[in-house]
Short mmCIF file of N, CA and C in Angstrom, two decimals:
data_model
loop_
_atom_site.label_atom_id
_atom_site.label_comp_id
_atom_site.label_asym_id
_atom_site.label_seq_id
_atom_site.Cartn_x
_atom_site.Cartn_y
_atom_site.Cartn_z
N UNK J 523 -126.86 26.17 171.58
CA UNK J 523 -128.04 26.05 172.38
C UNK J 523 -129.12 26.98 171.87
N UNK J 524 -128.89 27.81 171.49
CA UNK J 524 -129.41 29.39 170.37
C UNK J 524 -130.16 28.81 169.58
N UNK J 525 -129.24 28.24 168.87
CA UNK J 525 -129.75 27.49 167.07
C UNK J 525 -130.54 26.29 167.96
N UNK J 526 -130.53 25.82 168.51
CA UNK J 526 -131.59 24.31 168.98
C UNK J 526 -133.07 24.66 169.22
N UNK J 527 -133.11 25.73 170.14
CA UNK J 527 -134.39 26.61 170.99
C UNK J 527 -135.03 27.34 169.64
N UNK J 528 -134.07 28.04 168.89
CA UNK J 528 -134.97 28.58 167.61
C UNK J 528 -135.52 27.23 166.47
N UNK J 529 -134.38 26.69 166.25
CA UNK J 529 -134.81 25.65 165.48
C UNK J 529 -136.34 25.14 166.08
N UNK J 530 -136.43 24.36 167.58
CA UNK J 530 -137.81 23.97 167.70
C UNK J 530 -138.79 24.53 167.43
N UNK J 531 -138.55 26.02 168.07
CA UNK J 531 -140.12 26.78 167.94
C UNK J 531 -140.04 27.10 166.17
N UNK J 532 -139.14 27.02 165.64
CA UNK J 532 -139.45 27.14 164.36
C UNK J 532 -139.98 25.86 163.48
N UNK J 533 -139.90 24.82 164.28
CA UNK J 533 -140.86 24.00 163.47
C UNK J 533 -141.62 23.39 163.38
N UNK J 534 -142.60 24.41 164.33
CA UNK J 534 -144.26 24.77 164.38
C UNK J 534 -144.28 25.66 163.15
N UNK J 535 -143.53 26.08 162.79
CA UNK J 535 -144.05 27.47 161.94
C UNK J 535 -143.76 26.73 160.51
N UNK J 536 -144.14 27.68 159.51
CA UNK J 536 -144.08 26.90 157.82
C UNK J 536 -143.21 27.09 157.87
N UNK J 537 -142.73 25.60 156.76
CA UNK J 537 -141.46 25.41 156.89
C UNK J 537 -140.67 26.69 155.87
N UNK J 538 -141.18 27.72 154.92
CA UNK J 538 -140.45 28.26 154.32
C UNK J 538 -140.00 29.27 155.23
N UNK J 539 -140.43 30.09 156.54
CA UNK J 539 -140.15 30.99 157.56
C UNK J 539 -138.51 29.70 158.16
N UNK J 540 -138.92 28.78 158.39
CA UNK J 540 -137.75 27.99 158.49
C UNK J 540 -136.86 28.06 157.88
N UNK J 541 -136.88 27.57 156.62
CA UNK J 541 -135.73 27.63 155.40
C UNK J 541 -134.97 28.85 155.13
N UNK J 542 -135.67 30.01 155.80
CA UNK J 542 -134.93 31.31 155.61
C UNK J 542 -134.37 31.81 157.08
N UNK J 543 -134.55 31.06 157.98
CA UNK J 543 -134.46 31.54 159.24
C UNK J 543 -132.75 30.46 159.57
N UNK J 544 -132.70 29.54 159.23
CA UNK J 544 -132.22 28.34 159.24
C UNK J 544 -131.21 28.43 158.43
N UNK J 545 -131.16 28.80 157.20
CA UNK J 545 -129.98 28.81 156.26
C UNK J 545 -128.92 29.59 156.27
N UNK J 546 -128.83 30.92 156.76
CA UNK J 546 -128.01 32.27 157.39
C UNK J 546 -127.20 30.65 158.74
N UNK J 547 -127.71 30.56 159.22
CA UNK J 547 -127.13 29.52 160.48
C UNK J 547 -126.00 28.65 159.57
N UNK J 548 -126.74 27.82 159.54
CA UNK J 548 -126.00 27.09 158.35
C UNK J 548 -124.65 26.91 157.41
N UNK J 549 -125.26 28.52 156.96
CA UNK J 549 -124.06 28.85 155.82
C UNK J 549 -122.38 29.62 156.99
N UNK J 550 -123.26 30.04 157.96
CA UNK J 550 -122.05 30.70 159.44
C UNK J 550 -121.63 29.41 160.17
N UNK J 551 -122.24 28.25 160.24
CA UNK J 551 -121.71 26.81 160.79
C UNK J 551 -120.25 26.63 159.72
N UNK J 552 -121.01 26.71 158.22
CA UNK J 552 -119.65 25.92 157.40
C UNK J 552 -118.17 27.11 157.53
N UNK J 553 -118.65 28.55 157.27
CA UNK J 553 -117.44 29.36 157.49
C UNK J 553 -116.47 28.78 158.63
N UNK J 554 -117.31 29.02 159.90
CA UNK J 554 -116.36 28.48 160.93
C UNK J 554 -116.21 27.06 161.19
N UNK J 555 -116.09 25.86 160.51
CA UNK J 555 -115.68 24.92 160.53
C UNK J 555 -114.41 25.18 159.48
N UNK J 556 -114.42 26.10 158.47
CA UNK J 556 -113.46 25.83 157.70
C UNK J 556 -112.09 26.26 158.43
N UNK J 557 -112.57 27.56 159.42
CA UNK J 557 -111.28 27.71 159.75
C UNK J 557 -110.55 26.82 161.30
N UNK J 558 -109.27 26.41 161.22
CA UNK J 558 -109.59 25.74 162.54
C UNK J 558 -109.36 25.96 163.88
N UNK J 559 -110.27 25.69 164.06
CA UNK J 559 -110.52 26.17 166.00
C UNK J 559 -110.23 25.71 166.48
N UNK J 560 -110.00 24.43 166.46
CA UNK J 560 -109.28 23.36 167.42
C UNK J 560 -107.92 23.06 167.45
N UNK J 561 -107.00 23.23 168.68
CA UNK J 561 -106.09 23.60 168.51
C UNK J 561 -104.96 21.99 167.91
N UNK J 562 -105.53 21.06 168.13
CA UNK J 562 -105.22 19.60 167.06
C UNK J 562 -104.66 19.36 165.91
N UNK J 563 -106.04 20.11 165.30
CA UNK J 563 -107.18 20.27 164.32
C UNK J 563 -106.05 21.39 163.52
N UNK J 564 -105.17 22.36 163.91
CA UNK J 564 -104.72 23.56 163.37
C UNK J 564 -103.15 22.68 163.25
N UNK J 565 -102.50 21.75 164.08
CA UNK J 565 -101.43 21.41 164.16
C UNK J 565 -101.07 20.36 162.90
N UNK J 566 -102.39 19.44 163.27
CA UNK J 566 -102.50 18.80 162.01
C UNK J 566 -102.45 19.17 160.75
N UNK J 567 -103.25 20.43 160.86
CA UNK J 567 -102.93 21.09 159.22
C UNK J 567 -101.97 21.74 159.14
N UNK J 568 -100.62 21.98 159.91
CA UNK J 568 -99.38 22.67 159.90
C UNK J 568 -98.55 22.04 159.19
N UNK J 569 -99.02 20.28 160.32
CA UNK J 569 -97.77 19.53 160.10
C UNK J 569 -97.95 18.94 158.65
N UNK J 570 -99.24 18.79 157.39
CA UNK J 570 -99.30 18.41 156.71
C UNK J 570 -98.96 19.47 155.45
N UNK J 571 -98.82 20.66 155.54
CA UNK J 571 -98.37 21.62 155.12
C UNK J 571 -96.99 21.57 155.03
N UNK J 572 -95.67 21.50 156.34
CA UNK J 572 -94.84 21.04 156.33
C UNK J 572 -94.34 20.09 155.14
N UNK J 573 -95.15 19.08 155.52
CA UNK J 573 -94.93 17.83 154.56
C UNK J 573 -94.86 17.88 153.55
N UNK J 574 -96.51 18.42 152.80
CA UNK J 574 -95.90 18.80 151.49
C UNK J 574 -94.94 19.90 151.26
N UNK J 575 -94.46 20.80 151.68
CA UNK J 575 -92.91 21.92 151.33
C UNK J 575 -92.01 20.92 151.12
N UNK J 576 -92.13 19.80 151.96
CA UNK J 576 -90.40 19.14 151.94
C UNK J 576 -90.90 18.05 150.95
N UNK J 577 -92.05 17.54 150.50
CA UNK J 577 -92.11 16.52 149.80
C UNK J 577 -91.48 17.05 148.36
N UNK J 578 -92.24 18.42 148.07
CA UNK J 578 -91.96 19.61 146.50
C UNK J 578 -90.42 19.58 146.85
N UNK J 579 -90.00 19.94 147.93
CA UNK J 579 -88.41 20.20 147.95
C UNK J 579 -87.64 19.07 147.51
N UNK J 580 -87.96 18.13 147.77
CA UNK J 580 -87.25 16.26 147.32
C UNK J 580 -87.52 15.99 146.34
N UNK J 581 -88.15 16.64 145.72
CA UNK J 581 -88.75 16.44 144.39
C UNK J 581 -88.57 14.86 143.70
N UNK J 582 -89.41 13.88 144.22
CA UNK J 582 -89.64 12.76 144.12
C UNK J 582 -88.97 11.52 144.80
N UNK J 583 -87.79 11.74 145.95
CA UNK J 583 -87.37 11.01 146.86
C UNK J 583 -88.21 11.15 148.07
N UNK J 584 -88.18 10.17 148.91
CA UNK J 584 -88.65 10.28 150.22
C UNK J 584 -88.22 11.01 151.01
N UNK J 585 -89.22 11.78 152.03
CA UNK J 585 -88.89 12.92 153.10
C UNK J 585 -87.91 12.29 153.99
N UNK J 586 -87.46 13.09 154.40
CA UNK J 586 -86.53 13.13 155.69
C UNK J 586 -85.79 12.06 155.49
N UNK J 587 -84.91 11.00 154.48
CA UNK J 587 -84.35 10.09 154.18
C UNK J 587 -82.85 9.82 154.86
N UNK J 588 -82.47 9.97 155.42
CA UNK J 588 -81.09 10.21 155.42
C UNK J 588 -80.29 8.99 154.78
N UNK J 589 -78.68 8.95 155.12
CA UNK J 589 -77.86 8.45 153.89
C UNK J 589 -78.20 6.65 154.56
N UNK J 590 -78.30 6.12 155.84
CA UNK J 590 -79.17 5.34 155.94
C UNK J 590 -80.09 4.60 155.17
N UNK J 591 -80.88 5.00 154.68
CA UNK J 591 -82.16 5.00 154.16
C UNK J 591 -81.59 4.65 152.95
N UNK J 592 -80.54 5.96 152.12
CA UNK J 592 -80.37 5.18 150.72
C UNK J 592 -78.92 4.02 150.87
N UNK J 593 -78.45 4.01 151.82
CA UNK J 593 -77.65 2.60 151.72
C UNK J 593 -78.58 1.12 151.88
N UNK J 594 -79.53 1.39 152.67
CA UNK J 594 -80.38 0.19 152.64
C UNK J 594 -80.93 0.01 151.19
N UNK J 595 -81.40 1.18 150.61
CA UNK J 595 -82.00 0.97 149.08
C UNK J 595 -80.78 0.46 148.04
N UNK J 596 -80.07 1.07 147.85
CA UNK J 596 -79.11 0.60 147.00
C UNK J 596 -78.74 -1.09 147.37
N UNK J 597 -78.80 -1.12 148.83
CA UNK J 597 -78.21 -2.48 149.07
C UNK J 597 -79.77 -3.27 148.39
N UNK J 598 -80.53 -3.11 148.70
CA UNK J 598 -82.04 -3.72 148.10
C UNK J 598 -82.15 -3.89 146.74
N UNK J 599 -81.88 -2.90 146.30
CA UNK J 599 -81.25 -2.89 144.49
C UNK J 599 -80.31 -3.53 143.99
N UNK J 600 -79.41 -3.82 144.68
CA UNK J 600 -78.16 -4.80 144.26
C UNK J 600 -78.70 -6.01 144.25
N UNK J 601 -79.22 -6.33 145.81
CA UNK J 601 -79.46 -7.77 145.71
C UNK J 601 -80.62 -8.26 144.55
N UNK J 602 -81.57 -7.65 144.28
CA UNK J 602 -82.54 -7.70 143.22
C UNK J 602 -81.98 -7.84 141.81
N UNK J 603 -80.87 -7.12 141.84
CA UNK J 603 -80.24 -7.03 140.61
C UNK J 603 -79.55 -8.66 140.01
N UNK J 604 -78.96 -8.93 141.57
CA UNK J 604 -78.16 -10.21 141.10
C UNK J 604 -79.28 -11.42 141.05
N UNK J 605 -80.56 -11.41 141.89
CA UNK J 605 -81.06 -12.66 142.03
C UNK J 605 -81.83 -12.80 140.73
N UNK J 606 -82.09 -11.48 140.29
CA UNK J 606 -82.68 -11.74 138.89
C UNK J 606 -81.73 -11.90 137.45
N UNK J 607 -80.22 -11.33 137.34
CA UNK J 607 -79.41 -11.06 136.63
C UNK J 607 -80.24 -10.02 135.45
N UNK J 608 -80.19 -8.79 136.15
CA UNK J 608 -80.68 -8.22 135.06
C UNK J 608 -79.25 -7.55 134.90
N UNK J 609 -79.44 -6.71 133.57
CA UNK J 609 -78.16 -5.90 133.05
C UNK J 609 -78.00 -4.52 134.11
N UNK J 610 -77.03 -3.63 133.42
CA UNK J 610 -77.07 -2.09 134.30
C UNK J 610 -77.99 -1.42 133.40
N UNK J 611 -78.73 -1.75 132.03
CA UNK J 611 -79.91 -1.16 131.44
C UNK J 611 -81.07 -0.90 132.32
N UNK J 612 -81.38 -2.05 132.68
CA UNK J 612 -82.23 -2.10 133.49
C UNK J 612 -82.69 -1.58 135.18
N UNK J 613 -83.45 -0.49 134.92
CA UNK J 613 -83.73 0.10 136.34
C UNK J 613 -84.96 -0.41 137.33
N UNK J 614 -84.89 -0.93 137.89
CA UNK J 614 -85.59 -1.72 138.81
C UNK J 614 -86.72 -0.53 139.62
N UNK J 615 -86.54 0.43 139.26
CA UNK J 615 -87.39 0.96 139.60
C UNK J 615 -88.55 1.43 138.92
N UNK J 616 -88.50 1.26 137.88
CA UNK J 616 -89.16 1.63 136.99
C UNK J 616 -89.87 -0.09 136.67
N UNK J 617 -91.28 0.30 136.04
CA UNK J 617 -91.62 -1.17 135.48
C UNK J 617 -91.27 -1.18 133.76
N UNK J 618 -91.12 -2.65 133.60
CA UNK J 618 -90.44 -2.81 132.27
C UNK J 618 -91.32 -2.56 130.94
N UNK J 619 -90.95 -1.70 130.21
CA UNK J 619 -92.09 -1.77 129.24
C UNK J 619 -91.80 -2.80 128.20
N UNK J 620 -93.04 -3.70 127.72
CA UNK J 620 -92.88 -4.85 126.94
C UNK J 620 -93.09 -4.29 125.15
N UNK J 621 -92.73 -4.47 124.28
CA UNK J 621 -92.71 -4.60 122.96
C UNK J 621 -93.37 -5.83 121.84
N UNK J 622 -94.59 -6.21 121.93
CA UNK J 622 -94.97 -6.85 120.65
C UNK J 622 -95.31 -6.87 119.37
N UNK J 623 -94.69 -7.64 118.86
CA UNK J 623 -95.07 -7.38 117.26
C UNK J 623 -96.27 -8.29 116.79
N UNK J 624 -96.82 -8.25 116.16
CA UNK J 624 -97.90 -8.95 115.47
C UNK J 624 -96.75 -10.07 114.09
N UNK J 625 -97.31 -11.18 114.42
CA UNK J 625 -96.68 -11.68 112.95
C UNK J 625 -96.82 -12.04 111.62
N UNK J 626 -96.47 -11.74 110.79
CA UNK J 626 -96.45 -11.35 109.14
C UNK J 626 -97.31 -12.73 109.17
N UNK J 627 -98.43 -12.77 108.48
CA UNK J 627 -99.15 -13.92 108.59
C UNK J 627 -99.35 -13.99 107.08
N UNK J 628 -98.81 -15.24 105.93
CA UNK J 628 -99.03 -15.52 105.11
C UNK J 628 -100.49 -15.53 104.49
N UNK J 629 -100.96 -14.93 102.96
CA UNK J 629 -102.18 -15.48 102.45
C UNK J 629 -102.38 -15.90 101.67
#
């Protein structure tokens, strides 16, 4: 309500008395937005903090998975395996890298 009442009467005045009166405000708005005040706003950034620790900890499996989770995958992998007949070379998780040759073209 501070910053609103100064802001008006300040802009009757040139605007460079503004720009210096105004920017101190400003630059103390972004400090305290960075940190968070809202108590949401602080949980949210806990719980995403959380997340990544355990994501680095799994180190490239899915969070919180339990043995569930990888019996359904494996069962998902099998069946993929047979409807396509691929070999046990082949990891389905990965995409396949292709190999072309150019051909010896007579001159």
């Amino acid at each position: 309500m501070l910053a609103n009442t100064l802001r008006q009467s300040l802009c009757r005045c040139r605007p460079a008395a503004y720009a210096q009166v105004l920017r101190p405000l400003s630059t103390g708005a972004a400090v305290q937005a960075a940190e968070a005040a809202d108590p949401i706003q602080k949980l949210f950034l806990d719980n995403i903090r959380t997340y990544s620790n355990k994501s680095k900890a799994a180190g490239g499996a899915p969070v919180d998975a339990g043995k569930e989770f990888d019996a359904k995958m494996k069962a998902e992998i099998d069946k993929l395996t047979k409807q396509y007949s691929t070999t046990t070379k082949g990891d389905l998780t990965k995409f396949p890298e292709f190999k072309f040759e150019d051909p010896k073209l007579q001159v």
